[in-house]
């Protein structure tokens, strides 16, 4: 005999479905549109029903971050070299943030320590430690990489990437800035991301070599 559902629960509604609906709503209308009442209406249930799946709005927001991060996480860390894994993760994360620009402020403001995110972090730490990074340095690597990617995504969302605006400045007043922006071209943001990511990973590689040399 099936267990009796609590009042307000709906057959088939899951935490995953709630999080996916919340992310869709924010994608379409922005964070200001998100409320438990509005989300319930999108799912065809009363707002109180959602609390069977997410205890409060804080948990909802953390779960939305979990959803975005999940789009970027590889099936398994360690399938390639540590550098290949981190590069793939960085590119996937910036793509996921590009697909969900209204979620970028959440990643800037919340740690989102959900069990799923913590398992991902644990696997990444295991991969880096297995590659030779000291345990504390594994967190330095991961936090540095994530901060770089989220910062880049925030710049894109906020249109603070300077390429286009610099190119439109007065060339007599700012000849070098205008020339640099013009030579960078329309794909400057993507090229700049790859350049900075490569520099960051090369720095981690030098750190790893130095750690191995002192052992």
PDB file of C-alpha atoms in Angstrom:
ATOM      1  CA  UNK A   1       0.000   0.000   0.000  1.00  0.00           C
ATOM      2  CA  UNK A   2       1.481   3.355  -0.965  1.00  0.00           C
ATOM      3  CA  UNK A   3       2.386   5.709   1.846  1.00  0.00           C
ATOM      4  CA  UNK A   4      -0.173   8.460   2.353  1.00  0.00           C
ATOM      5  CA  UNK A   5       1.097  11.839   1.097  1.00  0.00           C
ATOM      6  CA  UNK A   6       1.145  14.746   3.504  1.00  0.00           C
ATOM      7  CA  UNK A   7      -1.373  17.484   2.831  1.00  0.00           C
ATOM      8  CA  UNK A   8      -0.185  19.763   0.025  1.00  0.00           C
ATOM      9  CA  UNK A   9       2.189  17.263  -1.549  1.00  0.00           C
ATOM     10  CA  UNK A  10       1.722  16.475  -5.226  1.00  0.00           C
ATOM     11  CA  UNK A  11       2.440  13.158  -6.842  1.00  0.00           C
ATOM     12  CA  UNK A  12       5.554  13.318  -8.999  1.00  0.00           C
ATOM     13  CA  UNK A  13       6.861  16.610  -7.628  1.00  0.00           C
ATOM     14  CA  UNK A  14      10.483  16.312  -6.511  1.00  0.00           C
ATOM     15  CA  UNK A  15      13.225  18.575  -5.251  1.00  0.00           C
ATOM     16  CA  UNK A  16      14.896  18.303  -8.635  1.00  0.00           C
ATOM     17  CA  UNK A  17      11.727  19.422 -10.426  1.00  0.00           C
ATOM     18  CA  UNK A  18      11.377  22.374  -8.045  1.00  0.00           C
ATOM     19  CA  UNK A  19      14.965  23.487  -8.631  1.00  0.00           C
ATOM     20  CA  UNK A  20      14.688  23.152 -12.398  1.00  0.00           C
ATOM     21  CA  UNK A  21      11.490  25.201 -12.413  1.00  0.00           C
ATOM     22  CA  UNK A  22      13.089  27.871 -10.220  1.00  0.00           C
ATOM     23  CA  UNK A  23      16.061  28.157 -12.555  1.00  0.00           C
ATOM     24  CA  UNK A  24      13.779  28.399 -15.598  1.00  0.00           C
ATOM     25  CA  UNK A  25      11.789  31.168 -13.937  1.00  0.00           C
ATOM     26  CA  UNK A  26      14.928  33.118 -13.080  1.00  0.00           C
ATOM     27  CA  UNK A  27      16.327  32.588 -16.588  1.00  0.00           C
ATOM     28  CA  UNK A  28      13.173  34.089 -18.056  1.00  0.00           C
ATOM     29  CA  UNK A  29      12.409  36.906 -15.625  1.00  0.00           C
ATOM     30  CA  UNK A  30      15.361  37.436 -13.292  1.00  0.00           C
ATOM     31  CA  UNK A  31      15.897  36.869  -9.585  1.00  0.00           C
ATOM     32  CA  UNK A  32      13.391  39.540  -8.564  1.00  0.00           C
ATOM     33  CA  UNK A  33      10.586  37.435 -10.016  1.00  0.00           C
ATOM     34  CA  UNK A  34      11.417  34.454  -7.806  1.00  0.00           C
ATOM     35  CA  UNK A  35       9.159  33.848  -4.826  1.00  0.00           C
ATOM     36  CA  UNK A  36       7.740  30.686  -3.334  1.00  0.00           C
ATOM     37  CA  UNK A  37       4.245  31.791  -4.328  1.00  0.00           C
ATOM     38  CA  UNK A  38       5.252  32.473  -7.917  1.00  0.00           C
ATOM     39  CA  UNK A  39       7.229  29.245  -8.171  1.00  0.00           C
ATOM     40  CA  UNK A  40       4.284  27.296  -6.809  1.00  0.00           C
ATOM     41  CA  UNK A  41       2.055  28.847  -9.459  1.00  0.00           C
ATOM     42  CA  UNK A  42       4.534  27.817 -12.157  1.00  0.00           C
ATOM     43  CA  UNK A  43       4.379  24.241 -10.892  1.00  0.00           C
ATOM     44  CA  UNK A  44       0.620  24.238 -10.346  1.00  0.00           C
ATOM     45  CA  UNK A  45       0.795  23.821  -6.565  1.00  0.00           C
ATOM     46  CA  UNK A  46       0.343  25.943  -3.466  1.00  0.00           C
ATOM     47  CA  UNK A  47       3.486  27.680  -2.213  1.00  0.00           C
ATOM     48  CA  UNK A  48       3.378  25.616   0.988  1.00  0.00           C
ATOM     49  CA  UNK A  49       3.752  22.447  -1.078  1.00  0.00           C
ATOM     50  CA  UNK A  50       7.267  23.519  -2.062  1.00  0.00           C
ATOM     51  CA  UNK A  51       8.405  23.348   1.551  1.00  0.00           C
ATOM     52  CA  UNK A  52       8.101  19.553   1.396  1.00  0.00           C
ATOM     53  CA  UNK A  53      11.029  19.676  -1.040  1.00  0.00           C
ATOM     54  CA  UNK A  54      13.030  22.767  -0.040  1.00  0.00           C
ATOM     55  CA  UNK A  55      12.800  23.906   3.599  1.00  0.00           C
ATOM     56  CA  UNK A  56      13.094  27.622   2.855  1.00  0.00           C
ATOM     57  CA  UNK A  57      14.091  30.130   0.196  1.00  0.00           C
ATOM     58  CA  UNK A  58      17.738  29.958   1.262  1.00  0.00           C
ATOM     59  CA  UNK A  59      17.768  26.249   0.447  1.00  0.00           C
ATOM     60  CA  UNK A  60      16.040  27.022  -2.850  1.00  0.00           C
ATOM     61  CA  UNK A  61      18.721  29.521  -3.860  1.00  0.00           C
ATOM     62  CA  UNK A  62      21.502  27.138  -2.846  1.00  0.00           C
ATOM     63  CA  UNK A  63      19.825  24.407  -4.870  1.00  0.00           C
ATOM     64  CA  UNK A  64      19.718  26.643  -7.930  1.00  0.00           C
ATOM     65  CA  UNK A  65      23.478  27.143  -7.669  1.00  0.00           C
ATOM     66  CA  UNK A  66      23.791  23.381  -7.380  1.00  0.00           C
ATOM     67  CA  UNK A  67      21.886  23.035 -10.645  1.00  0.00           C
ATOM     68  CA  UNK A  68      24.170  25.444 -12.503  1.00  0.00           C
ATOM     69  CA  UNK A  69      27.332  23.832 -11.148  1.00  0.00           C
ATOM     70  CA  UNK A  70      26.012  20.375 -12.035  1.00  0.00           C
ATOM     71  CA  UNK A  71      25.887  21.415 -15.695  1.00  0.00           C
ATOM     72  CA  UNK A  72      29.634  22.057 -15.576  1.00  0.00           C
ATOM     73  CA  UNK A  73      30.868  19.090 -13.569  1.00  0.00           C
ATOM     74  CA  UNK A  74      32.477  16.290 -15.610  1.00  0.00           C
ATOM     75  CA  UNK A  75      31.160  12.732 -15.159  1.00  0.00           C
ATOM     76  CA  UNK A  76      34.264  12.010 -13.121  1.00  0.00           C
ATOM     77  CA  UNK A  77      37.289  14.031 -12.128  1.00  0.00           C
ATOM     78  CA  UNK A  78      40.463  12.154 -12.968  1.00  0.00           C
ATOM     79  CA  UNK A  79      39.412  10.968 -16.419  1.00  0.00           C
ATOM     80  CA  UNK A  80      42.207  13.118 -17.885  1.00  0.00           C
ATOM     81  CA  UNK A  81      45.162  14.912 -16.383  1.00  0.00           C
ATOM     82  CA  UNK A  82      44.424  17.363 -13.572  1.00  0.00           C
ATOM     83  CA  UNK A  83      45.074  20.255 -15.953  1.00  0.00           C
ATOM     84  CA  UNK A  84      42.721  18.848 -18.602  1.00  0.00           C
ATOM     85  CA  UNK A  85      40.037  18.296 -15.975  1.00  0.00           C
ATOM     86  CA  UNK A  86      40.296  21.826 -14.598  1.00  0.00           C
ATOM     87  CA  UNK A  87      40.343  23.379 -18.059  1.00  0.00           C
ATOM     88  CA  UNK A  88      37.250  21.415 -19.106  1.00  0.00           C
ATOM     89  CA  UNK A  89      35.479  22.338 -15.872  1.00  0.00           C
ATOM     90  CA  UNK A  90      36.317  26.037 -16.260  1.00  0.00           C
ATOM     91  CA  UNK A  91      35.030  26.148 -19.829  1.00  0.00           C
ATOM     92  CA  UNK A  92      31.888  24.219 -18.911  1.00  0.00           C
ATOM     93  CA  UNK A  93      31.203  26.465 -15.924  1.00  0.00           C
ATOM     94  CA  UNK A  94      31.586  29.692 -17.869  1.00  0.00           C
ATOM     95  CA  UNK A  95      29.258  28.247 -20.526  1.00  0.00           C
ATOM     96  CA  UNK A  96      26.698  27.283 -17.869  1.00  0.00           C
ATOM     97  CA  UNK A  97      26.849  30.756 -16.363  1.00  0.00           C
ATOM     98  CA  UNK A  98      26.451  32.247 -19.821  1.00  0.00           C
ATOM     99  CA  UNK A  99      23.306  30.158 -20.229  1.00  0.00           C
ATOM    100  CA  UNK A 100      21.982  31.287 -16.825  1.00  0.00           C
ATOM    101  CA  UNK A 101      23.211  34.894 -16.467  1.00  0.00           C
ATOM    102  CA  UNK A 102      20.658  35.814 -13.804  1.00  0.00           C
ATOM    103  CA  UNK A 103      22.151  33.117 -11.562  1.00  0.00           C
ATOM    104  CA  UNK A 104      25.630  34.675 -11.605  1.00  0.00           C
ATOM    105  CA  UNK A 105      24.922  37.002  -8.629  1.00  0.00           C
ATOM    106  CA  UNK A 106      23.995  33.934  -6.593  1.00  0.00           C
ATOM    107  CA  UNK A 107      27.407  32.366  -7.144  1.00  0.00           C
ATOM    108  CA  UNK A 108      29.039  35.637  -6.159  1.00  0.00           C
ATOM    109  CA  UNK A 109      27.148  35.840  -2.885  1.00  0.00           C
ATOM    110  CA  UNK A 110      26.498  32.301  -1.631  1.00  0.00           C
ATOM    111  CA  UNK A 111      28.751  29.344  -0.738  1.00  0.00           C
ATOM    112  CA  UNK A 112      25.908  26.869  -1.519  1.00  0.00           C
ATOM    113  CA  UNK A 113      27.267  24.032   0.604  1.00  0.00           C
ATOM    114  CA  UNK A 114      24.701  21.480  -0.535  1.00  0.00           C
ATOM    115  CA  UNK A 115      25.543  17.768  -0.238  1.00  0.00           C
ATOM    116  CA  UNK A 116      25.793  17.478  -4.026  1.00  0.00           C
ATOM    117  CA  UNK A 117      28.175  20.429  -4.318  1.00  0.00           C
ATOM    118  CA  UNK A 118      30.254  19.141  -1.412  1.00  0.00           C
ATOM    119  CA  UNK A 119      30.579  15.731  -3.086  1.00  0.00           C
ATOM    120  CA  UNK A 120      31.804  17.464  -6.235  1.00  0.00           C
ATOM    121  CA  UNK A 121      34.334  19.432  -4.203  1.00  0.00           C
ATOM    122  CA  UNK A 122      35.470  16.271  -2.441  1.00  0.00           C
ATOM    123  CA  UNK A 123      36.048  14.525  -5.780  1.00  0.00           C
ATOM    124  CA  UNK A 124      38.004  17.488  -7.139  1.00  0.00           C
ATOM    125  CA  UNK A 125      40.174  17.627  -4.018  1.00  0.00           C
ATOM    126  CA  UNK A 126      40.812  13.887  -4.315  1.00  0.00           C
ATOM    127  CA  UNK A 127      41.848  14.308  -7.951  1.00  0.00           C
ATOM    128  CA  UNK A 128      44.237  17.185  -7.228  1.00  0.00           C
ATOM    129  CA  UNK A 129      45.715  15.540  -4.139  1.00  0.00           C
ATOM    130  CA  UNK A 130      46.265  12.358  -6.136  1.00  0.00           C
ATOM    131  CA  UNK A 131      48.126  14.436  -8.722  1.00  0.00           C
ATOM    132  CA  UNK A 132      50.535  15.633  -6.034  1.00  0.00           C
ATOM    133  CA  UNK A 133      49.095  18.874  -4.685  1.00  0.00           C
ATOM    134  CA  UNK A 134      49.277  19.199  -0.885  1.00  0.00           C
ATOM    135  CA  UNK A 135      45.799  19.032   0.647  1.00  0.00           C
ATOM    136  CA  UNK A 136      45.554  22.706   1.647  1.00  0.00           C
ATOM    137  CA  UNK A 137      46.777  23.755  -1.809  1.00  0.00           C
ATOM    138  CA  UNK A 138      43.975  21.784  -3.475  1.00  0.00           C
ATOM    139  CA  UNK A 139      41.447  24.205  -2.001  1.00  0.00           C
ATOM    140  CA  UNK A 140      43.569  27.176  -3.057  1.00  0.00           C
ATOM    141  CA  UNK A 141      43.539  25.859  -6.624  1.00  0.00           C
ATOM    142  CA  UNK A 142      39.791  25.208  -6.713  1.00  0.00           C
ATOM    143  CA  UNK A 143      38.750  28.476  -5.094  1.00  0.00           C
ATOM    144  CA  UNK A 144      41.103  30.487  -7.298  1.00  0.00           C
ATOM    145  CA  UNK A 145      39.825  28.807 -10.443  1.00  0.00           C
ATOM    146  CA  UNK A 146      36.157  29.180  -9.520  1.00  0.00           C
ATOM    147  CA  UNK A 147      36.585  32.809  -8.497  1.00  0.00           C
ATOM    148  CA  UNK A 148      38.237  33.576 -11.822  1.00  0.00           C
ATOM    149  CA  UNK A 149      35.477  31.903 -13.846  1.00  0.00           C
ATOM    150  CA  UNK A 150      32.617  33.477 -11.888  1.00  0.00           C
ATOM    151  CA  UNK A 151      34.304  36.882 -12.055  1.00  0.00           C
ATOM    152  CA  UNK A 152      34.658  36.588 -15.803  1.00  0.00           C
ATOM    153  CA  UNK A 153      31.001  35.584 -16.126  1.00  0.00           C
ATOM    154  CA  UNK A 154      29.944  38.518 -13.952  1.00  0.00           C
ATOM    155  CA  UNK A 155      31.924  40.880 -16.182  1.00  0.00           C
ATOM    156  CA  UNK A 156      30.104  39.548 -19.209  1.00  0.00           C
ATOM    157  CA  UNK A 157      26.700  39.853 -17.572  1.00  0.00           C
ATOM    158  CA  UNK A 158      27.448  43.372 -16.369  1.00  0.00           C
ATOM    159  CA  UNK A 159      28.881  44.372 -19.744  1.00  0.00           C
ATOM    160  CA  UNK A 160      32.061  45.597 -18.082  1.00  0.00           C
ATOM    161  CA  UNK A 161      34.317  43.736 -20.489  1.00  0.00           C
ATOM    162  CA  UNK A 162      36.116  46.690 -21.978  1.00  0.00           C
ATOM    163  CA  UNK A 163      36.750  45.673 -25.597  1.00  0.00           C
ATOM    164  CA  UNK A 164      33.933  47.459 -27.414  1.00  0.00           C
ATOM    165  CA  UNK A 165      33.752  50.547 -25.232  1.00  0.00           C
ATOM    166  CA  UNK A 166      37.508  51.107 -25.318  1.00  0.00           C
ATOM    167  CA  UNK A 167      37.540  50.907 -29.095  1.00  0.00           C
ATOM    168  CA  UNK A 168      35.008  53.743 -29.238  1.00  0.00           C
ATOM    169  CA  UNK A 169      37.113  56.160 -27.178  1.00  0.00           C
ATOM    170  CA  UNK A 170      38.800  59.230 -28.624  1.00  0.00           C
ATOM    171  CA  UNK A 171      42.004  57.867 -30.231  1.00  0.00           C
ATOM    172  CA  UNK A 172      43.796  61.170 -29.872  1.00  0.00           C
ATOM    173  CA  UNK A 173      43.335  61.083 -26.100  1.00  0.00           C
ATOM    174  CA  UNK A 174      43.825  57.344 -25.571  1.00  0.00           C
ATOM    175  CA  UNK A 175      45.753  56.017 -28.586  1.00  0.00           C
ATOM    176  CA  UNK A 176      47.118  52.876 -26.929  1.00  0.00           C
ATOM    177  CA  UNK A 177      43.811  51.835 -25.354  1.00  0.00           C
ATOM    178  CA  UNK A 178      41.939  52.289 -28.613  1.00  0.00           C
ATOM    179  CA  UNK A 179      44.609  50.442 -30.598  1.00  0.00           C
ATOM    180  CA  UNK A 180      44.740  47.550 -28.138  1.00  0.00           C
ATOM    181  CA  UNK A 181      40.951  47.179 -28.124  1.00  0.00           C
ATOM    182  CA  UNK A 182      40.785  47.386 -31.895  1.00  0.00           C
ATOM    183  CA  UNK A 183      43.458  44.741 -32.394  1.00  0.00           C
ATOM    184  CA  UNK A 184      41.789  42.462 -29.831  1.00  0.00           C
ATOM    185  CA  UNK A 185      38.714  42.257 -32.031  1.00  0.00           C
ATOM    186  CA  UNK A 186      35.139  41.231 -31.380  1.00  0.00           C
ATOM    187  CA  UNK A 187      36.049  37.909 -29.742  1.00  0.00           C
ATOM    188  CA  UNK A 188      38.253  39.573 -27.152  1.00  0.00           C
ATOM    189  CA  UNK A 189      36.336  38.259 -24.150  1.00  0.00           C
ATOM    190  CA  UNK A 190      36.649  34.612 -25.190  1.00  0.00           C
ATOM    191  CA  UNK A 191      40.313  34.962 -26.102  1.00  0.00           C
ATOM    192  CA  UNK A 192      40.996  36.816 -22.869  1.00  0.00           C
ATOM    193  CA  UNK A 193      39.345  34.028 -20.890  1.00  0.00           C
ATOM    194  CA  UNK A 194      41.504  31.376 -22.550  1.00  0.00           C
ATOM    195  CA  UNK A 195      44.645  33.447 -22.026  1.00  0.00           C
ATOM    196  CA  UNK A 196      43.968  34.009 -18.334  1.00  0.00           C
ATOM    197  CA  UNK A 197      42.908  30.395 -17.748  1.00  0.00           C
ATOM    198  CA  UNK A 198      46.097  29.104 -19.357  1.00  0.00           C
ATOM    199  CA  UNK A 199      48.180  31.468 -17.232  1.00  0.00           C
ATOM    200  CA  UNK A 200      46.354  30.354 -14.089  1.00  0.00           C
ATOM    201  CA  UNK A 201      46.797  26.656 -14.835  1.00  0.00           C
ATOM    202  CA  UNK A 202      50.468  27.209 -15.714  1.00  0.00           C
ATOM    203  CA  UNK A 203      50.920  28.855 -12.329  1.00  0.00           C
ATOM    204  CA  UNK A 204      49.336  25.855 -10.620  1.00  0.00           C
ATOM    205  CA  UNK A 205      51.658  23.590 -12.604  1.00  0.00           C
ATOM    206  CA  UNK A 206      54.712  25.498 -11.416  1.00  0.00           C
ATOM    207  CA  UNK A 207      53.426  25.274  -7.850  1.00  0.00           C
ATOM    208  CA  UNK A 208      53.009  21.526  -8.213  1.00  0.00           C
ATOM    209  CA  UNK A 209      56.524  21.153  -9.580  1.00  0.00           C
ATOM    210  CA  UNK A 210      57.890  23.172  -6.678  1.00  0.00           C
ATOM    211  CA  UNK A 211      55.984  21.077  -4.141  1.00  0.00           C
ATOM    212  CA  UNK A 212      57.277  17.861  -5.687  1.00  0.00           C
ATOM    213  CA  UNK A 213      60.860  19.144  -5.671  1.00  0.00           C
ATOM    214  CA  UNK A 214      60.796  19.816  -1.919  1.00  0.00           C
ATOM    215  CA  UNK A 215      59.516  16.369  -0.989  1.00  0.00           C
TER     216      UNK A 215
END
